[in-house]
């Protein structure tokens, strides 16, 4: 079974379309949260995902947009966008986002937005956090988003190694436990503006990362038209 894994779409419909085109055909679509926030198209993105029968978990921006999480630790731009999202989304979108779990298990994979220890907030960006995550994981594989970087951590005996993925990177999973991050669809932050995705062949254990061009100027225009903070548009062409 071929699974497409994406994360941090952040209400960027053109980026989502480009990524879905690039990973088709797939049998399942798994989404690791931050479906909304920052971007201009929350209803369109949720509608598209629901049409794909997506399996999803909530991110911190999703939880905040439905009032399940306070925005007091969000920065000003993120808070402004969450408040705009909360005011804008349809009742259907709100109900669906509010129904997403913080964590779920699919096959031998734990799906969370942040980390297994703190699914909404913690970033798996370092070997030390990865090690703490491996200690409490109940599956050999874990999929995370939140950092907006394509990263992998692998437990090898007592050592944790970090691997930076990039466009075209491939990993064959073996018996060593792994934490895999597909990167961000709608707001990459590694100075490459292309949208991120990952695919996993559950039978062979082959993982592929990819980057996809999309018309970010369309998203930028929509961000400005909706009166969202202009810096949220500017950053998309820089990939920061
Ligand atoms: Zn995010």
PDB file of C-alpha atoms and ligand atoms in Angstrom:
ATOM      1  CA  UNK A   1       0.000   0.000   0.000  1.00  0.00           C
ATOM      2  CA  UNK A   2       1.336   3.409  -0.985  1.00  0.00           C
ATOM      3  CA  UNK A   3       0.714   6.196   1.519  1.00  0.00           C
ATOM      4  CA  UNK A   4       1.218   9.898   0.838  1.00  0.00           C
ATOM      5  CA  UNK A   5       2.250  11.769   3.997  1.00  0.00           C
ATOM      6  CA  UNK A   6       1.988  15.541   4.214  1.00  0.00           C
ATOM      7  CA  UNK A   7       1.961  18.147   6.967  1.00  0.00           C
ATOM      8  CA  UNK A   8       1.657  21.853   7.727  1.00  0.00           C
ATOM      9  CA  UNK A   9      -0.503  22.781   4.756  1.00  0.00           C
ATOM     10  CA  UNK A  10      -1.430  26.017   6.522  1.00  0.00           C
ATOM     11  CA  UNK A  11      -4.422  26.923   4.348  1.00  0.00           C
ATOM     12  CA  UNK A  12      -2.321  27.051   1.180  1.00  0.00           C
ATOM     13  CA  UNK A  13      -4.621  25.551  -1.485  1.00  0.00           C
ATOM     14  CA  UNK A  14      -2.311  25.962  -4.531  1.00  0.00           C
ATOM     15  CA  UNK A  15       0.511  24.190  -2.662  1.00  0.00           C
ATOM     16  CA  UNK A  16      -1.824  21.360  -1.625  1.00  0.00           C
ATOM     17  CA  UNK A  17      -3.050  20.866  -5.201  1.00  0.00           C
ATOM     18  CA  UNK A  18       0.506  20.707  -6.543  1.00  0.00           C
ATOM     19  CA  UNK A  19       1.548  18.181  -3.915  1.00  0.00           C
ATOM     20  CA  UNK A  20      -1.478  15.931  -4.423  1.00  0.00           C
ATOM     21  CA  UNK A  21      -0.808  15.953  -8.175  1.00  0.00           C
ATOM     22  CA  UNK A  22       2.799  14.970  -7.569  1.00  0.00           C
ATOM     23  CA  UNK A  23       2.101  12.049  -5.212  1.00  0.00           C
ATOM     24  CA  UNK A  24      -0.835  10.573  -7.155  1.00  0.00           C
ATOM     25  CA  UNK A  25      -1.529   7.649  -7.321  1.00  0.00           C
ATOM     26  CA  UNK A  26      -1.730   6.772  -3.639  1.00  0.00           C
ATOM     27  CA  UNK A  27      -3.917   4.466  -1.586  1.00  0.00           C
ATOM     28  CA  UNK A  28      -4.096   6.593   1.555  1.00  0.00           C
ATOM     29  CA  UNK A  29      -3.406  10.206   2.489  1.00  0.00           C
ATOM     30  CA  UNK A  30      -2.087  10.872   6.002  1.00  0.00           C
ATOM     31  CA  UNK A  31      -1.917  14.480   7.230  1.00  0.00           C
ATOM     32  CA  UNK A  32       0.079  15.475  10.312  1.00  0.00           C
ATOM     33  CA  UNK A  33      -1.731  18.645  11.342  1.00  0.00           C
ATOM     34  CA  UNK A  34      -1.523  22.417  10.924  1.00  0.00           C
ATOM     35  CA  UNK A  35      -4.032  22.120   8.148  1.00  0.00           C
ATOM     36  CA  UNK A  36      -5.042  25.748   8.718  1.00  0.00           C
ATOM     37  CA  UNK A  37      -3.378  28.891  10.078  1.00  0.00           C
ATOM     38  CA  UNK A  38      -1.125  31.457   8.338  1.00  0.00           C
ATOM     39  CA  UNK A  39      -2.693  30.991   4.887  1.00  0.00           C
ATOM     40  CA  UNK A  40      -5.761  32.267   3.031  1.00  0.00           C
ATOM     41  CA  UNK A  41      -7.797  29.136   2.080  1.00  0.00           C
ATOM     42  CA  UNK A  42      -8.895  27.194   5.192  1.00  0.00           C
ATOM     43  CA  UNK A  43     -12.297  26.031   3.899  1.00  0.00           C
ATOM     44  CA  UNK A  44     -10.974  25.036   0.466  1.00  0.00           C
ATOM     45  CA  UNK A  45      -8.112  23.047   1.985  1.00  0.00           C
ATOM     46  CA  UNK A  46     -10.360  21.197   4.443  1.00  0.00           C
ATOM     47  CA  UNK A  47     -12.901  20.434   1.719  1.00  0.00           C
ATOM     48  CA  UNK A  48     -10.172  19.007  -0.525  1.00  0.00           C
ATOM     49  CA  UNK A  49      -8.768  16.822   2.234  1.00  0.00           C
ATOM     50  CA  UNK A  50     -12.182  15.511   3.184  1.00  0.00           C
ATOM     51  CA  UNK A  51     -12.820  14.590  -0.455  1.00  0.00           C
ATOM     52  CA  UNK A  52      -9.638  12.469  -0.275  1.00  0.00           C
ATOM     53  CA  UNK A  53     -10.860  10.624   2.846  1.00  0.00           C
ATOM     54  CA  UNK A  54      -7.810  11.822   4.668  1.00  0.00           C
ATOM     55  CA  UNK A  55      -6.508  10.321   7.910  1.00  0.00           C
ATOM     56  CA  UNK A  56      -5.404  13.329   9.969  1.00  0.00           C
ATOM     57  CA  UNK A  57      -4.302  14.539  13.380  1.00  0.00           C
ATOM     58  CA  UNK A  58      -4.641  18.058  14.769  1.00  0.00           C
ATOM     59  CA  UNK A  59      -1.828  20.600  14.896  1.00  0.00           C
ATOM     60  CA  UNK A  60      -1.485  23.526  17.277  1.00  0.00           C
ATOM     61  CA  UNK A  61      -2.915  25.955  14.693  1.00  0.00           C
ATOM     62  CA  UNK A  62      -5.934  23.680  14.088  1.00  0.00           C
ATOM     63  CA  UNK A  63      -6.600  23.367  17.820  1.00  0.00           C
ATOM     64  CA  UNK A  64      -6.259  27.136  18.291  1.00  0.00           C
ATOM     65  CA  UNK A  65      -8.568  27.924  15.361  1.00  0.00           C
ATOM     66  CA  UNK A  66     -11.397  25.976  17.000  1.00  0.00           C
ATOM     67  CA  UNK A  67     -10.761  27.414  20.479  1.00  0.00           C
ATOM     68  CA  UNK A  68      -9.285  24.217  21.896  1.00  0.00           C
ATOM     69  CA  UNK A  69      -5.889  25.833  22.565  1.00  0.00           C
ATOM     70  CA  UNK A  70      -5.013  29.327  23.777  1.00  0.00           C
ATOM     71  CA  UNK A  71      -2.985  31.539  21.429  1.00  0.00           C
ATOM     72  CA  UNK A  72      -1.076  33.280  24.230  1.00  0.00           C
ATOM     73  CA  UNK A  73       2.210  31.614  23.253  1.00  0.00           C
ATOM     74  CA  UNK A  74       1.698  32.249  19.530  1.00  0.00           C
ATOM     75  CA  UNK A  75       3.672  35.100  17.961  1.00  0.00           C
ATOM     76  CA  UNK A  76       1.708  38.133  16.736  1.00  0.00           C
ATOM     77  CA  UNK A  77       1.509  37.018  13.105  1.00  0.00           C
ATOM     78  CA  UNK A  78       0.425  33.510  13.972  1.00  0.00           C
ATOM     79  CA  UNK A  79      -2.178  34.821  16.409  1.00  0.00           C
ATOM     80  CA  UNK A  80      -3.596  37.289  13.881  1.00  0.00           C
ATOM     81  CA  UNK A  81      -3.942  34.508  11.328  1.00  0.00           C
ATOM     82  CA  UNK A  82      -5.534  32.106  13.829  1.00  0.00           C
ATOM     83  CA  UNK A  83      -8.078  34.762  14.816  1.00  0.00           C
ATOM     84  CA  UNK A  84      -8.839  35.502  11.150  1.00  0.00           C
ATOM     85  CA  UNK A  85      -9.218  31.746  10.527  1.00  0.00           C
ATOM     86  CA  UNK A  86     -11.559  31.295  13.500  1.00  0.00           C
ATOM     87  CA  UNK A  87     -13.746  34.155  12.235  1.00  0.00           C
ATOM     88  CA  UNK A  88     -13.749  32.939   8.632  1.00  0.00           C
ATOM     89  CA  UNK A  89     -14.207  29.160   8.613  1.00  0.00           C
ATOM     90  CA  UNK A  90     -17.549  27.514   7.990  1.00  0.00           C
ATOM     91  CA  UNK A  91     -19.328  25.533  10.703  1.00  0.00           C
ATOM     92  CA  UNK A  92     -18.514  22.346   8.765  1.00  0.00           C
ATOM     93  CA  UNK A  93     -14.797  23.149   8.735  1.00  0.00           C
ATOM     94  CA  UNK A  94     -14.858  24.034  12.430  1.00  0.00           C
ATOM     95  CA  UNK A  95     -16.626  20.779  13.355  1.00  0.00           C
ATOM     96  CA  UNK A  96     -14.239  18.693  11.273  1.00  0.00           C
ATOM     97  CA  UNK A  97     -11.100  20.383  12.633  1.00  0.00           C
ATOM     98  CA  UNK A  98     -12.496  20.056  16.151  1.00  0.00           C
ATOM     99  CA  UNK A  99     -13.003  16.315  15.654  1.00  0.00           C
ATOM    100  CA  UNK A 100      -9.346  15.572  14.827  1.00  0.00           C
ATOM    101  CA  UNK A 101      -7.434  13.562  17.454  1.00  0.00           C
ATOM    102  CA  UNK A 102      -4.016  14.703  18.709  1.00  0.00           C
ATOM    103  CA  UNK A 103      -2.512  11.298  18.025  1.00  0.00           C
ATOM    104  CA  UNK A 104      -3.441   8.169  16.140  1.00  0.00           C
ATOM    105  CA  UNK A 105      -1.911   4.845  15.124  1.00  0.00           C
ATOM    106  CA  UNK A 106      -2.115   3.538  11.559  1.00  0.00           C
ATOM    107  CA  UNK A 107      -0.462   0.210  10.765  1.00  0.00           C
ATOM    108  CA  UNK A 108       2.862   0.377  12.660  1.00  0.00           C
ATOM    109  CA  UNK A 109       2.995   4.178  12.577  1.00  0.00           C
ATOM    110  CA  UNK A 110       2.239   6.716  15.302  1.00  0.00           C
ATOM    111  CA  UNK A 111       0.958   9.962  13.765  1.00  0.00           C
ATOM    112  CA  UNK A 112       1.368  13.235  15.674  1.00  0.00           C
ATOM    113  CA  UNK A 113       1.919  16.862  14.773  1.00  0.00           C
ATOM    114  CA  UNK A 114       4.632  17.707  17.320  1.00  0.00           C
ATOM    115  CA  UNK A 115       6.056  14.794  19.309  1.00  0.00           C
ATOM    116  CA  UNK A 116       4.683  11.680  21.026  1.00  0.00           C
ATOM    117  CA  UNK A 117       5.368  13.341  24.393  1.00  0.00           C
ATOM    118  CA  UNK A 118       3.581  16.573  23.528  1.00  0.00           C
ATOM    119  CA  UNK A 119       1.570  16.086  20.317  1.00  0.00           C
ATOM    120  CA  UNK A 120       0.596  19.717  19.809  1.00  0.00           C
ATOM    121  CA  UNK A 121       3.657  21.669  20.910  1.00  0.00           C
ATOM    122  CA  UNK A 122       6.996  19.908  21.086  1.00  0.00           C
ATOM    123  CA  UNK A 123       9.378  20.109  18.089  1.00  0.00           C
ATOM    124  CA  UNK A 124      11.392  16.995  17.215  1.00  0.00           C
ATOM    125  CA  UNK A 125      14.338  19.048  16.000  1.00  0.00           C
ATOM    126  CA  UNK A 126      17.170  17.622  18.098  1.00  0.00           C
ATOM    127  CA  UNK A 127      18.694  14.270  18.945  1.00  0.00           C
ATOM    128  CA  UNK A 128      17.761  14.760  22.608  1.00  0.00           C
ATOM    129  CA  UNK A 129      14.058  15.277  21.881  1.00  0.00           C
ATOM    130  CA  UNK A 130      14.138  12.400  19.400  1.00  0.00           C
ATOM    131  CA  UNK A 131      15.674  10.152  22.074  1.00  0.00           C
ATOM    132  CA  UNK A 132      12.949  11.110  24.582  1.00  0.00           C
ATOM    133  CA  UNK A 133      10.357  10.381  21.880  1.00  0.00           C
ATOM    134  CA  UNK A 134      11.773   6.926  21.146  1.00  0.00           C
ATOM    135  CA  UNK A 135      11.587   6.115  24.854  1.00  0.00           C
ATOM    136  CA  UNK A 136       7.821   6.491  24.982  1.00  0.00           C
ATOM    137  CA  UNK A 137       6.876   5.412  21.448  1.00  0.00           C
ATOM    138  CA  UNK A 138       4.717   2.316  21.293  1.00  0.00           C
ATOM    139  CA  UNK A 139       5.314   1.736  17.574  1.00  0.00           C
ATOM    140  CA  UNK A 140       8.598   1.408  15.653  1.00  0.00           C
ATOM    141  CA  UNK A 141       7.679   4.254  13.321  1.00  0.00           C
ATOM    142  CA  UNK A 142       6.553   7.754  14.101  1.00  0.00           C
ATOM    143  CA  UNK A 143       5.493  10.499  11.709  1.00  0.00           C
ATOM    144  CA  UNK A 144       5.768  14.119  12.838  1.00  0.00           C
ATOM    145  CA  UNK A 145       5.421  17.591  11.315  1.00  0.00           C
ATOM    146  CA  UNK A 146       5.568  20.978  13.073  1.00  0.00           C
ATOM    147  CA  UNK A 147       9.230  21.856  12.334  1.00  0.00           C
ATOM    148  CA  UNK A 148       8.539  22.577   8.631  1.00  0.00           C
ATOM    149  CA  UNK A 149      11.804  20.716   7.827  1.00  0.00           C
ATOM    150  CA  UNK A 150      12.262  17.350   6.108  1.00  0.00           C
ATOM    151  CA  UNK A 151      14.069  15.382   8.826  1.00  0.00           C
ATOM    152  CA  UNK A 152      14.561  11.847  10.044  1.00  0.00           C
ATOM    153  CA  UNK A 153      15.835  10.459  13.329  1.00  0.00           C
ATOM    154  CA  UNK A 154      16.819   6.815  13.590  1.00  0.00           C
ATOM    155  CA  UNK A 155      17.563   4.756  16.676  1.00  0.00           C
ATOM    156  CA  UNK A 156      20.572   2.516  16.088  1.00  0.00           C
ATOM    157  CA  UNK A 157      21.436   0.506  19.156  1.00  0.00           C
ATOM    158  CA  UNK A 158      21.816   3.186  21.818  1.00  0.00           C
ATOM    159  CA  UNK A 159      22.561   5.977  19.328  1.00  0.00           C
ATOM    160  CA  UNK A 160      20.161   8.394  17.719  1.00  0.00           C
ATOM    161  CA  UNK A 161      21.221   9.699  14.319  1.00  0.00           C
ATOM    162  CA  UNK A 162      19.677  12.665  12.561  1.00  0.00           C
ATOM    163  CA  UNK A 163      19.335  12.616   8.781  1.00  0.00           C
ATOM    164  CA  UNK A 164      18.391  15.641   6.689  1.00  0.00           C
ATOM    165  CA  UNK A 165      16.186  14.658   3.765  1.00  0.00           C
ATOM    166  CA  UNK A 166      15.897  16.646   0.541  1.00  0.00           C
ATOM    167  CA  UNK A 167      14.264  16.426  -2.858  1.00  0.00           C
ATOM    168  CA  UNK A 168      14.720  12.902  -4.176  1.00  0.00           C
ATOM    169  CA  UNK A 169      15.982  11.473  -0.867  1.00  0.00           C
ATOM    170  CA  UNK A 170      15.114   7.841  -0.288  1.00  0.00           C
ATOM    171  CA  UNK A 171      15.299   5.652   2.801  1.00  0.00           C
ATOM    172  CA  UNK A 172      14.642   1.943   3.121  1.00  0.00           C
ATOM    173  CA  UNK A 173      13.162   1.253   6.527  1.00  0.00           C
ATOM    174  CA  UNK A 174      14.594  -1.706   8.412  1.00  0.00           C
ATOM    175  CA  UNK A 175      14.280  -2.936  11.989  1.00  0.00           C
ATOM    176  CA  UNK A 176      15.653   0.331  13.412  1.00  0.00           C
ATOM    177  CA  UNK A 177      12.938   2.629  14.826  1.00  0.00           C
ATOM    178  CA  UNK A 178      12.506   5.909  12.923  1.00  0.00           C
ATOM    179  CA  UNK A 179      10.870   9.298  13.322  1.00  0.00           C
ATOM    180  CA  UNK A 180      10.088  10.738   9.895  1.00  0.00           C
ATOM    181  CA  UNK A 181       9.075  14.292   8.964  1.00  0.00           C
ATOM    182  CA  UNK A 182       7.705  15.070   5.480  1.00  0.00           C
ATOM    183  CA  UNK A 183       8.314  18.848   5.790  1.00  0.00           C
ATOM    184  CA  UNK A 184       5.678  21.502   5.161  1.00  0.00           C
ATOM    185  CA  UNK A 185       3.313  21.777   2.211  1.00  0.00           C
ATOM    186  CA  UNK A 186       2.254  25.369   2.686  1.00  0.00           C
ATOM    187  CA  UNK A 187       5.143  27.154   4.405  1.00  0.00           C
ATOM    188  CA  UNK A 188       8.557  25.456   4.009  1.00  0.00           C
ATOM    189  CA  UNK A 189      11.276  27.006   6.179  1.00  0.00           C
ATOM    190  CA  UNK A 190      14.527  25.603   4.761  1.00  0.00           C
ATOM    191  CA  UNK A 191      15.050  28.420   2.233  1.00  0.00           C
ATOM    192  CA  UNK A 192      13.478  26.339  -0.537  1.00  0.00           C
ATOM    193  CA  UNK A 193       9.985  27.648  -1.378  1.00  0.00           C
ATOM    194  CA  UNK A 194       8.837  24.411  -3.006  1.00  0.00           C
ATOM    195  CA  UNK A 195       6.097  22.439  -1.245  1.00  0.00           C
ATOM    196  CA  UNK A 196       7.152  19.271   0.623  1.00  0.00           C
ATOM    197  CA  UNK A 197       5.762  15.744   0.599  1.00  0.00           C
ATOM    198  CA  UNK A 198       6.738  12.184   1.412  1.00  0.00           C
ATOM    199  CA  UNK A 199       5.513   8.791   0.299  1.00  0.00           C
ATOM    200  CA  UNK A 200       5.832   5.452   2.083  1.00  0.00           C
ATOM    201  CA  UNK A 201       5.375   2.027   0.570  1.00  0.00           C
ATOM    202  CA  UNK A 202       4.098   0.148   3.606  1.00  0.00           C
ATOM    203  CA  UNK A 203       4.974  -3.229   2.089  1.00  0.00           C
ATOM    204  CA  UNK A 204       8.596  -2.611   1.098  1.00  0.00           C
ATOM    205  CA  UNK A 205       9.357   0.130   3.642  1.00  0.00           C
ATOM    206  CA  UNK A 206      10.580   2.530   0.972  1.00  0.00           C
ATOM    207  CA  UNK A 207      10.295   6.204   1.957  1.00  0.00           C
ATOM    208  CA  UNK A 208      10.697   8.973  -0.639  1.00  0.00           C
ATOM    209  CA  UNK A 209      10.824  12.725  -0.013  1.00  0.00           C
ATOM    210  CA  UNK A 210       9.994  15.209  -2.726  1.00  0.00           C
ATOM    211  CA  UNK A 211       9.695  18.942  -3.394  1.00  0.00           C
ATOM    212  CA  UNK A 212       7.103  20.392  -5.725  1.00  0.00           C
ATOM    213  CA  UNK A 213       6.911  23.780  -7.455  1.00  0.00           C
ATOM    214  CA  UNK A 214       3.621  25.606  -7.019  1.00  0.00           C
ATOM    215  CA  UNK A 215       2.436  29.121  -7.922  1.00  0.00           C
ATOM    216  CA  UNK A 216       3.200  30.783  -4.581  1.00  0.00           C
ATOM    217  CA  UNK A 217       2.311  34.173  -6.060  1.00  0.00           C
ATOM    218  CA  UNK A 218      -1.344  33.054  -6.140  1.00  0.00           C
ATOM    219  CA  UNK A 219      -1.226  32.318  -2.406  1.00  0.00           C
ATOM    220  CA  UNK A 220       0.661  35.561  -1.736  1.00  0.00           C
ATOM    221  CA  UNK A 221      -2.015  37.586  -3.532  1.00  0.00           C
ATOM    222  CA  UNK A 222      -4.795  35.871  -1.574  1.00  0.00           C
ATOM    223  CA  UNK A 223      -3.002  36.518   1.745  1.00  0.00           C
ATOM    224  CA  UNK A 224      -2.745  40.228   0.925  1.00  0.00           C
ATOM    225  CA  UNK A 225      -6.325  40.396  -0.388  1.00  0.00           C
ATOM    226  CA  UNK A 226      -7.679  38.884   2.845  1.00  0.00           C
ATOM    227  CA  UNK A 227      -5.823  41.453   4.968  1.00  0.00           C
ATOM    228  CA  UNK A 228      -3.593  38.872   6.661  1.00  0.00           C
ATOM    229  CA  UNK A 229      -0.122  40.072   7.792  1.00  0.00           C
ATOM    230  CA  UNK A 230       1.933  40.839   4.660  1.00  0.00           C
ATOM    231  CA  UNK A 231       5.014  39.091   6.039  1.00  0.00           C
ATOM    232  CA  UNK A 232       3.090  35.806   5.764  1.00  0.00           C
ATOM    233  CA  UNK A 233       2.972  36.398   1.995  1.00  0.00           C
ATOM    234  CA  UNK A 234       6.557  37.620   1.681  1.00  0.00           C
ATOM    235  CA  UNK A 235       8.069  34.582   3.390  1.00  0.00           C
ATOM    236  CA  UNK A 236       6.565  32.085   0.916  1.00  0.00           C
ATOM    237  CA  UNK A 237       8.875  33.038  -1.954  1.00  0.00           C
ATOM    238  CA  UNK A 238      11.916  32.819   0.345  1.00  0.00           C
ATOM    239  CA  UNK A 239      10.990  29.525   1.971  1.00  0.00           C
ATOM    240  CA  UNK A 240      11.432  30.851   5.504  1.00  0.00           C
TER     241      UNK A 240
HETATM  242 ZN1  LIG B   1       3.046  24.460  11.214  1.00  0.00          ZN
END
